[in-house]
mmCIF file of C-alpha atoms in Angstrom:
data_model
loop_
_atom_site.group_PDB
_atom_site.id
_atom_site.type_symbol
_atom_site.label_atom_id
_atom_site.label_comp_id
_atom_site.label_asym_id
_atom_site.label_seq_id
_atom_site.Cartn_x
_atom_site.Cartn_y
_atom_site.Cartn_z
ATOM 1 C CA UNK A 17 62.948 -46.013 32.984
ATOM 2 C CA UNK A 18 66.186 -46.814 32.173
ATOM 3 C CA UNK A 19 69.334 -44.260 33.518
ATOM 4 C CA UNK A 20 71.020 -41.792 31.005
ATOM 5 C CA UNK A 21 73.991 -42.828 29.738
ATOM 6 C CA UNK A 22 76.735 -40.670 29.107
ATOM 7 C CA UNK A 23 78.444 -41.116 25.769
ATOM 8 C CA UNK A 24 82.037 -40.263 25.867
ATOM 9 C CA UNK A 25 82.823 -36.624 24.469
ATOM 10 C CA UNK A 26 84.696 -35.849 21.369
ATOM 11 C CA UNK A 27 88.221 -33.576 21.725
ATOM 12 C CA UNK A 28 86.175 -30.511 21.122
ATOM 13 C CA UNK A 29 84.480 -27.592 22.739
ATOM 14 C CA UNK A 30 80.378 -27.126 22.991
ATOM 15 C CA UNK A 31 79.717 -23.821 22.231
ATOM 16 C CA UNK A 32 80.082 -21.296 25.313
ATOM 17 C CA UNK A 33 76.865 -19.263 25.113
ATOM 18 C CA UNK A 34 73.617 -20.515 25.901
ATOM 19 C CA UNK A 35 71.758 -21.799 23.086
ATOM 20 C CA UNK A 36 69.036 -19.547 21.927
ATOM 21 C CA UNK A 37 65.942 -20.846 21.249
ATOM 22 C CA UNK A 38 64.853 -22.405 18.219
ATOM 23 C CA UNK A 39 62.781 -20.278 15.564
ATOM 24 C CA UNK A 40 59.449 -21.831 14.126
ATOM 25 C CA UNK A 41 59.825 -25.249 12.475
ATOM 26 C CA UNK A 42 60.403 -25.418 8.894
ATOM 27 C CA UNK A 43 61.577 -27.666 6.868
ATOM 28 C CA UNK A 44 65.065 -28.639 6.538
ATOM 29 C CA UNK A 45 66.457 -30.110 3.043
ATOM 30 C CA UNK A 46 70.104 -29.411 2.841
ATOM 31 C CA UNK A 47 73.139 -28.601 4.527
ATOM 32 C CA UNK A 48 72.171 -24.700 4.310
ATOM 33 C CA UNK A 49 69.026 -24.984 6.407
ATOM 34 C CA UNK A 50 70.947 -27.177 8.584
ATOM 35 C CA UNK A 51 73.777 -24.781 9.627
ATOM 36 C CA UNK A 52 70.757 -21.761 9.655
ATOM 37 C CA UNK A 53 68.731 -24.481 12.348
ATOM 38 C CA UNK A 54 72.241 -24.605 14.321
ATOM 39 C CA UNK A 55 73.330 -21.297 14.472
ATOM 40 C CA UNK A 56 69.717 -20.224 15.990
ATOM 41 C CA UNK A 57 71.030 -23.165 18.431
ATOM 42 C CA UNK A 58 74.556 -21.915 19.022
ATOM 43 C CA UNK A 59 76.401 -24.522 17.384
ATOM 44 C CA UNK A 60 78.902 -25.123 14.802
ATOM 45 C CA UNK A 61 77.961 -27.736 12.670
ATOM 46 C CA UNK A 62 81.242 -27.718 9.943
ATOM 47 C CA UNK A 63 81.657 -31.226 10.897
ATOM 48 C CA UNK A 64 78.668 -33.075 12.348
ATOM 49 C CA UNK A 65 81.211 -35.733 14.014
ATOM 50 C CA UNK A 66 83.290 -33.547 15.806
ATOM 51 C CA UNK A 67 79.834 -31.990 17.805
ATOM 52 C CA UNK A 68 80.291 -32.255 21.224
ATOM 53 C CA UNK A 69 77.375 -34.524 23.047
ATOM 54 C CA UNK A 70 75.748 -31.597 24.473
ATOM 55 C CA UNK A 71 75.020 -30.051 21.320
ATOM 56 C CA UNK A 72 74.543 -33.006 19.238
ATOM 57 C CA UNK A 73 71.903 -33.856 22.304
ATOM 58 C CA UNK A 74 70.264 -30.601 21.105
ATOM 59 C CA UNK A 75 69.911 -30.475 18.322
ATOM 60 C CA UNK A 76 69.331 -33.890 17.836
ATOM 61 C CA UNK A 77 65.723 -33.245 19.959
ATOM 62 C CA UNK A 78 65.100 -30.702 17.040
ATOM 63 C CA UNK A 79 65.811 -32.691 14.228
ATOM 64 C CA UNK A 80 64.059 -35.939 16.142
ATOM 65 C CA UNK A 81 60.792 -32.680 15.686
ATOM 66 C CA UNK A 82 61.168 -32.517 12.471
ATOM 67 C CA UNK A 83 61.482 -35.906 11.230
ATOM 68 C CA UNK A 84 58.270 -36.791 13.340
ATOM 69 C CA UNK A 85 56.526 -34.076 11.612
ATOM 70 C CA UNK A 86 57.954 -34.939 7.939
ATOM 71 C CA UNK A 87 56.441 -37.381 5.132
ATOM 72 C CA UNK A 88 58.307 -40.360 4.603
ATOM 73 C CA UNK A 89 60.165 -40.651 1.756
ATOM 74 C CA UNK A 90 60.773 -37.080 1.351
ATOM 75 C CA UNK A 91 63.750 -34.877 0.419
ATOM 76 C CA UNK A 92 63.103 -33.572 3.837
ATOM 77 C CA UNK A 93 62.755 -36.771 5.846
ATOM 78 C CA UNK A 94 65.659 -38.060 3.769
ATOM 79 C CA UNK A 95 68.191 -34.849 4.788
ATOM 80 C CA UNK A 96 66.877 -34.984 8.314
ATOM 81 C CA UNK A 97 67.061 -39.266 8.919
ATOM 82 C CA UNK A 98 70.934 -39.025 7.094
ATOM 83 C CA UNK A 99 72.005 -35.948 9.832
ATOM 84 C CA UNK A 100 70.864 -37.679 12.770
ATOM 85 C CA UNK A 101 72.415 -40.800 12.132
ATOM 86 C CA UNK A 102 75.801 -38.678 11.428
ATOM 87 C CA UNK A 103 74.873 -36.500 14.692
ATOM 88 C CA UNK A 104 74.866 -39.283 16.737
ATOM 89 C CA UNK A 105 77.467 -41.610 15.328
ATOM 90 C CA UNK A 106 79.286 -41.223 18.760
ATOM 91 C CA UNK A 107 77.089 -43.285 20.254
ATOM 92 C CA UNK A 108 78.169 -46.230 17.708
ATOM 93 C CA UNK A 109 81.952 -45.386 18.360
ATOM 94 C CA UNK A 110 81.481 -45.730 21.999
ATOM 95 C CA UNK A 111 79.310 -48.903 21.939
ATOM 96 C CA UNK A 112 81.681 -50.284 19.162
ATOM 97 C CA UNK A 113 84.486 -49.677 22.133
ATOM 98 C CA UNK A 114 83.225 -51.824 24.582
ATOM 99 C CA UNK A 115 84.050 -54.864 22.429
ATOM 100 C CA UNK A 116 87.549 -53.902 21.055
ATOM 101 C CA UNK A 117 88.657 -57.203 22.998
ATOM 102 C CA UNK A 118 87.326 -58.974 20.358
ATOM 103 C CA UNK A 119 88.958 -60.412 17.352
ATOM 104 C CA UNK A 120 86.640 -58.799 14.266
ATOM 105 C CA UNK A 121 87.836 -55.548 12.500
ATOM 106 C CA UNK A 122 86.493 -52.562 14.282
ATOM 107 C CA UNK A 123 85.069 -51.291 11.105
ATOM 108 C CA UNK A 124 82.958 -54.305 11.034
ATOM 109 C CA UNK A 125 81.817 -53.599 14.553
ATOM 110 C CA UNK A 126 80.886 -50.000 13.547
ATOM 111 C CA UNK A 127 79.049 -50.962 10.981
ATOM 112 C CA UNK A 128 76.804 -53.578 12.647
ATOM 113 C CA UNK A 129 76.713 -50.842 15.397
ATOM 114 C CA UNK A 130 75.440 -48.125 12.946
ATOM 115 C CA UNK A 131 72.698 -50.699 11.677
ATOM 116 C CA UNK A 132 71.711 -50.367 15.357
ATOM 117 C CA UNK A 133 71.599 -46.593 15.599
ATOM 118 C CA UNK A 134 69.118 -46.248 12.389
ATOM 119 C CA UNK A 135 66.814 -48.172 14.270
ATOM 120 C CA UNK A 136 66.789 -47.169 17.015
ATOM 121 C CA UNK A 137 66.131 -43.211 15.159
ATOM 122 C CA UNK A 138 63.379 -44.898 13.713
ATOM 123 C CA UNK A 139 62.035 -46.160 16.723
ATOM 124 C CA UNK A 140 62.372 -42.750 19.032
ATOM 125 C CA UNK A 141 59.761 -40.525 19.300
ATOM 126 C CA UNK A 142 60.187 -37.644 21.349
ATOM 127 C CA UNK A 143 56.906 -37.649 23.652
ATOM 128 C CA UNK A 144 59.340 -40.754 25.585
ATOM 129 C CA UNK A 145 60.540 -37.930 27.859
ATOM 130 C CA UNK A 146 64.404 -39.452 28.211
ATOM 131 C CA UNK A 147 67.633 -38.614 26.230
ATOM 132 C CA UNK A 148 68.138 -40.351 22.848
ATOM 133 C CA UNK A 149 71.664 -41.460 23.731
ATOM 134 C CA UNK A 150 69.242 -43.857 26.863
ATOM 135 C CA UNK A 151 67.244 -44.576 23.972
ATOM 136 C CA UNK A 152 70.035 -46.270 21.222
ATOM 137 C CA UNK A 153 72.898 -47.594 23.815
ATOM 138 C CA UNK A 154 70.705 -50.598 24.273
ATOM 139 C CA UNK A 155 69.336 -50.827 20.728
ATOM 140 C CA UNK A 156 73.192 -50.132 19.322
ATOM 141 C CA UNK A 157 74.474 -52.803 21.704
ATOM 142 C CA UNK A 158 72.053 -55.326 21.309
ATOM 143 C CA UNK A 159 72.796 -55.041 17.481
ATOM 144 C CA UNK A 160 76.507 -55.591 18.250
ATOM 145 C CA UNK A 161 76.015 -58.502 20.319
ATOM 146 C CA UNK A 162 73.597 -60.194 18.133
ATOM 147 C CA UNK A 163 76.309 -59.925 15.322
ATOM 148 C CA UNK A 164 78.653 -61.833 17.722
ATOM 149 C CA UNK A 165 76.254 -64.566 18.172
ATOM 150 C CA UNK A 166 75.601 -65.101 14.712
ATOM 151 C CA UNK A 167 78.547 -65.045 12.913
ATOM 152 C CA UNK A 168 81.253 -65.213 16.032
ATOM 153 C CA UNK A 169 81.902 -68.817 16.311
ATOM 154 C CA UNK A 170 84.369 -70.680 14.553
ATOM 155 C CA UNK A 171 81.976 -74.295 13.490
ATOM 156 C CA UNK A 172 77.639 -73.727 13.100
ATOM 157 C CA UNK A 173 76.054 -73.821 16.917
ATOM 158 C CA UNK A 174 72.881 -73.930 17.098
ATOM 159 C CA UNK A 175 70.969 -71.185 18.254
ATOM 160 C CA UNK A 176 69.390 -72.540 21.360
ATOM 161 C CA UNK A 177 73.084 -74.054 22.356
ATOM 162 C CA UNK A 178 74.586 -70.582 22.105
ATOM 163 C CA UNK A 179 71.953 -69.298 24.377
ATOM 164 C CA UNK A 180 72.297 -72.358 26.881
ATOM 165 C CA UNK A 181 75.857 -71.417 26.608
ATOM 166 C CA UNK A 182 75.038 -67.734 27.991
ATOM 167 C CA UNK A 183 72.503 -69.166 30.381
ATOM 168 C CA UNK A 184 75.114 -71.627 32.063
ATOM 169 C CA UNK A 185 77.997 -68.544 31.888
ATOM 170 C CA UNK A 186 76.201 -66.334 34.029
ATOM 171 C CA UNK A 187 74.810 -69.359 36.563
ATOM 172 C CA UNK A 188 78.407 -70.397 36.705
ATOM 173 C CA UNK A 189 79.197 -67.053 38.036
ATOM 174 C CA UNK A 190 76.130 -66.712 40.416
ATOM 175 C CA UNK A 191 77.041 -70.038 41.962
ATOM 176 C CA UNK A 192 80.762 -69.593 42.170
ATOM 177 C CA UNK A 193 79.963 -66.330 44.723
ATOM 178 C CA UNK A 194 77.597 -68.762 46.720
ATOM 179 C CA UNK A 195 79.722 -71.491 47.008
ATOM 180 C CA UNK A 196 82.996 -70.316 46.263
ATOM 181 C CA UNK A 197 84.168 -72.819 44.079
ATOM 182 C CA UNK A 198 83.506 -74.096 40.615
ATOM 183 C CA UNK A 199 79.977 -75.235 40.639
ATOM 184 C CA UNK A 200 80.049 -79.104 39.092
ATOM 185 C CA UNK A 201 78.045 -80.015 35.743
ATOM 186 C CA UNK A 202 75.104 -81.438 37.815
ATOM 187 C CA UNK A 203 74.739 -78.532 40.299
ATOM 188 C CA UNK A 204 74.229 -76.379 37.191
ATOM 189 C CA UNK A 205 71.592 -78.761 36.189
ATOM 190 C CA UNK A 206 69.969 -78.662 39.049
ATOM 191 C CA UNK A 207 69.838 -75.402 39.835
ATOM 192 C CA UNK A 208 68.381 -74.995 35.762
ATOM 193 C CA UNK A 209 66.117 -76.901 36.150
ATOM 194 C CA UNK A 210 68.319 -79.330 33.483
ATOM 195 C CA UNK A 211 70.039 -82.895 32.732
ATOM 196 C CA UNK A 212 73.357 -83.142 33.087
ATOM 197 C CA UNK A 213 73.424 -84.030 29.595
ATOM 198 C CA UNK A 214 72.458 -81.001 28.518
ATOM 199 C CA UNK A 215 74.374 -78.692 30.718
ATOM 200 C CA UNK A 216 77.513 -80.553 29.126
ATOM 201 C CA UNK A 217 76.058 -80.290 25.913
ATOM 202 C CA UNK A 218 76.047 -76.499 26.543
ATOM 203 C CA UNK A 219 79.677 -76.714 28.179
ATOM 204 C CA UNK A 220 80.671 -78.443 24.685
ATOM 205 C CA UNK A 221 79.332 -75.901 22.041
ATOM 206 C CA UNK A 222 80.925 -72.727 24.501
ATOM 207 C CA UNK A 223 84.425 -74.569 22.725
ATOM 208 C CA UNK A 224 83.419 -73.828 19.247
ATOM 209 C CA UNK A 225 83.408 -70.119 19.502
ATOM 210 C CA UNK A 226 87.150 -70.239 19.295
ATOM 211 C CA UNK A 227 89.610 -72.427 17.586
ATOM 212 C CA UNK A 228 93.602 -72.663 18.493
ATOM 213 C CA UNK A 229 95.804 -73.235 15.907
ATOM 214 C CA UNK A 230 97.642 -76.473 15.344
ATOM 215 C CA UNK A 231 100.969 -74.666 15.373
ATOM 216 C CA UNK A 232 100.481 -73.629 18.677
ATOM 217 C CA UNK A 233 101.571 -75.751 21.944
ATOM 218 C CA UNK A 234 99.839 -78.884 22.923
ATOM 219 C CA UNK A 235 99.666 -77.287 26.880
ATOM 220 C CA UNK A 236 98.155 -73.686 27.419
ATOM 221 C CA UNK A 237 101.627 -72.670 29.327
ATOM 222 C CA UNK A 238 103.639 -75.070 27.359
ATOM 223 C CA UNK A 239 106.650 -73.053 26.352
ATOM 224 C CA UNK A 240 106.388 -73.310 22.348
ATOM 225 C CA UNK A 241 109.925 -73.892 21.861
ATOM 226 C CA UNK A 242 110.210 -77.264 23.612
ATOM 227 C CA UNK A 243 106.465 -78.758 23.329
ATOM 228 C CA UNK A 244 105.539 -80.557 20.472
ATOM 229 C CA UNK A 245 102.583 -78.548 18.404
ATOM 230 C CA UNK A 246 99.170 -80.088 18.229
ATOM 231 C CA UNK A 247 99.611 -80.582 14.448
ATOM 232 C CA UNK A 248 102.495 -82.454 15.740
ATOM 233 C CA UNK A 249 100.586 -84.914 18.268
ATOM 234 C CA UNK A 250 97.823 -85.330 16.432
ATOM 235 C CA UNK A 251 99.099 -85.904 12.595
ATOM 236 C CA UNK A 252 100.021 -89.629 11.602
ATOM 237 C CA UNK A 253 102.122 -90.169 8.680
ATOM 238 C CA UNK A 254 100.020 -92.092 5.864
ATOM 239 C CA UNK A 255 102.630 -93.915 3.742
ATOM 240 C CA UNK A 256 100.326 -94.570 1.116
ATOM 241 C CA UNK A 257 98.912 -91.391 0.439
ATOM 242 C CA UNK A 258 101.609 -90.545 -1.906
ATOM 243 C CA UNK A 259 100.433 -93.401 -3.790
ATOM 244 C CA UNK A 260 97.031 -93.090 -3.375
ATOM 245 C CA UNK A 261 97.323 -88.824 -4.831
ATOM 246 C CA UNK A 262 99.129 -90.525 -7.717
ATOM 247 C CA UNK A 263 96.370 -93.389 -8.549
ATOM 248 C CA UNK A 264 93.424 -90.300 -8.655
ATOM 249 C CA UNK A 265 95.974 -88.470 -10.774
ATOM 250 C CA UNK A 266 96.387 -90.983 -13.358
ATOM 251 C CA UNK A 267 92.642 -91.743 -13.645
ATOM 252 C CA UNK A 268 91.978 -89.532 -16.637
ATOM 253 C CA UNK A 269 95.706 -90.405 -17.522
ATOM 254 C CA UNK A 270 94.994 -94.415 -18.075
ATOM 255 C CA UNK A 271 91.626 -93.560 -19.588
ATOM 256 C CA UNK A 272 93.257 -91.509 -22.349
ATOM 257 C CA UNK A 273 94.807 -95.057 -23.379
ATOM 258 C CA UNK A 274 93.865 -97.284 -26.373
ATOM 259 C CA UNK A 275 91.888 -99.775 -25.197
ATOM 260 C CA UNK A 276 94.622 -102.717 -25.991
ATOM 261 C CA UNK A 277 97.513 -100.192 -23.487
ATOM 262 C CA UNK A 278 94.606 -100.474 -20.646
ATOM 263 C CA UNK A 279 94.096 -103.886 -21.619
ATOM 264 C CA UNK A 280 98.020 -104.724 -20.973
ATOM 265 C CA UNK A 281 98.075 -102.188 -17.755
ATOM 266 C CA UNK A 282 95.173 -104.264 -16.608
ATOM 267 C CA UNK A 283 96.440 -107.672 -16.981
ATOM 268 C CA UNK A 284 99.894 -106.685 -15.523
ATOM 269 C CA UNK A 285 99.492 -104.878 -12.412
ATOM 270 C CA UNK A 286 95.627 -105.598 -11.744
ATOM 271 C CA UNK A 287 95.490 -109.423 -12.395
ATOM 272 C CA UNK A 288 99.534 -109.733 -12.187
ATOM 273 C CA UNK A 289 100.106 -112.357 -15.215
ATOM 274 C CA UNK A 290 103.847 -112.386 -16.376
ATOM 275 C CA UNK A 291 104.647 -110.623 -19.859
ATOM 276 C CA UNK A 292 104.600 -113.641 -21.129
ATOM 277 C CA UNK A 293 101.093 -114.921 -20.076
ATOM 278 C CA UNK A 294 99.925 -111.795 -21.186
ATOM 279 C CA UNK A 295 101.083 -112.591 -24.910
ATOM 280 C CA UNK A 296 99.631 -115.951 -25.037
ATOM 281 C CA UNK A 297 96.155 -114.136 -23.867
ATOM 282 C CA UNK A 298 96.677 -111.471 -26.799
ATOM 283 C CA UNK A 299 98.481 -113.387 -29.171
ATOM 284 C CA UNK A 300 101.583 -111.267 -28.814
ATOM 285 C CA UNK A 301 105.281 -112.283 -28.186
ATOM 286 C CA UNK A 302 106.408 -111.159 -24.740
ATOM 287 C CA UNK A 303 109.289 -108.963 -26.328
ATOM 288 C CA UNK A 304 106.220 -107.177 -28.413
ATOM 289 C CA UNK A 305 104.181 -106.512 -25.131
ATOM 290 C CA UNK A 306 107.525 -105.931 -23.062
ATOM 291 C CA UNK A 307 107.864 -103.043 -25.827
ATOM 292 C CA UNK A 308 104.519 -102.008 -25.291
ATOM 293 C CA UNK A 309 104.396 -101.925 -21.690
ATOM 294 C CA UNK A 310 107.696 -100.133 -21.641
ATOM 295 C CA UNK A 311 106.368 -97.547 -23.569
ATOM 296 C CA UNK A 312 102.957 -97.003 -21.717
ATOM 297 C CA UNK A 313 104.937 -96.497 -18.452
ATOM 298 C CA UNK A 314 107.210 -93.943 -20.120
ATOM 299 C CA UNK A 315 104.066 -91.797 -21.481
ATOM 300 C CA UNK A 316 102.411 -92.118 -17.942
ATOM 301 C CA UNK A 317 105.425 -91.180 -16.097
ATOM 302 C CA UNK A 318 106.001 -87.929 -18.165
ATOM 303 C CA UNK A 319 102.730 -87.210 -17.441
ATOM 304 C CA UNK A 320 102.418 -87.594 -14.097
ATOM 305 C CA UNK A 321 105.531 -85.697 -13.440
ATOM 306 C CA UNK A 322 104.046 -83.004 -15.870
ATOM 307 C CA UNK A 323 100.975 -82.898 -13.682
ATOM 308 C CA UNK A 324 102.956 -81.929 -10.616
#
């Protein structure tokens, strides 16, 4: 059985007196009953958040009585489910806490935390002999770090990479104390039970649960006002794709033509006959389709600048 865990304590007083003992069970279905329940208990219950542990420990083990001995789907389990999971919303904050290193909003946390807690209320049953706050830590945490390994990395992994990735983690650290060094890619393997191949196929995805920016500097400890970005070392200039943007943006442009425009467009700069070999195939003077021409590149050209 796992150790009780104490969950940190709120910047309020429990109440000085001993509780008294609870009265006879009865059913609890609104904030009335509620503060009637504490006050046999000793506690002040205008704000179920600010309740120190030791009283939210108590009268959490009445309320966890009731609930077990409610209907579900009643007003009663309703009222008595909601208060517990507001009782013990400490439990979230302080599990929540643990991963404030990381880079997700800590609402988000608390919320995938609290997802945790409801289970784990629906889970408890008294008879367990040990301290809800035991009970939920794990079931709160697990919740957390399950989140993390879902949605935390930057690119899709896997699922059995990002556990390889956890596996090789903590043998990394078990054989760094033994040897005290770095243990190399096929030591891992071997001591896994794994090829090589696949311990650096695990090394690879542990990469994708961050990302650096391109601004930042090509080294780690590269001082960013003299080193070149990565944007900067890894982009290559490509002089046509100014031309290239404006070929896709004349598309619907060139289509919008009469068919003899496209016909000239398409005999000029697609089979590249002279204005005058162009005529002869339409039975035009090469002033007329000089004219023409002339005025097709005009109406694409305000266009295209219209377009950007």
């Amino acid at each position: 059985m796992p150790a009780t865990v104490s969950s940190p304590s709120p910047a309020v007083r429990c109440a000085d007196a001993s509780p008294a003992e609870p009265g006879p069970a009865s059913a609890i279905t609104g904030s009335d009953d509620l503060a009637a329940l504490a006050a046999e208990l000793g506690i002040e219950t205008d704000d179920l958040a600010q309740v120190c542990p030791a009283d939210a420990r108590e009268l959490s083990k009445v309320l966890f009585a009731r609930l077990r001995a409610a209907d579900e789907g009643t007003a009663e389990y309703s009222y008595v489910r909601g208060t517990l999971i507001e009782l013990n919303m400490a439990l979230v904050k302080f599990a929540a806490g643990r991963f404030g290193h990381r880079a997700e909003p800590t609402e988000d946390i608390v919320q995938v935390g609290t997802i945790g807690l409801i289970r784990a209320i629906d889970r408890f049953d008294p008879s367990y002999q040990v301290e809800f706050s035991t009970f939920a830590l794990p079931t709160i945490t697990g919740e957390i770090k399950r989140f993390f390994r879902d949605t935390g990395w930057m690119v899709h992994v896997p699922r059995r990479l990002q556990e390889l990735r956890l596996t090789l983690a903590k043998t990394t650290d078990a054989l760094e104390q033994s040897l005290d060094r770095a243990p190399t890619s096929a030591e891992l393997a071997e001591h896994l039970d794994l090829t090589e191949a696949e311990v650096n196929e695990g090394l690879t995805a542990s990469r994708a649960q961050t990302a650096r920016s391109l601004d930042a500097p090509a080294g780690p400890d590269d001082p960013a006002e003299t080193s070149p970005s990565l944007a900067d070392r890894l982009a290559v200039d490509e002089p046509a794709f100014d031309t290239l943007l404006d070929l896709q943006t004349l598309k619907p442009l060139i289509a919008d033509l009469p068919e003899r425009d496209r016909r000239i467009l398409s005999l000029r700069f697609g089979a590249e006959l002279t204005q005058a070999e162009i005529g002869r195939e339409l039975g035009l003077s090469q002033m007329h389709i000089s004219r023409l021409l002339n005025r097709t590149l005009t109406d694409l050209r305000t266009a295209l600048l219209a377009e950007h």
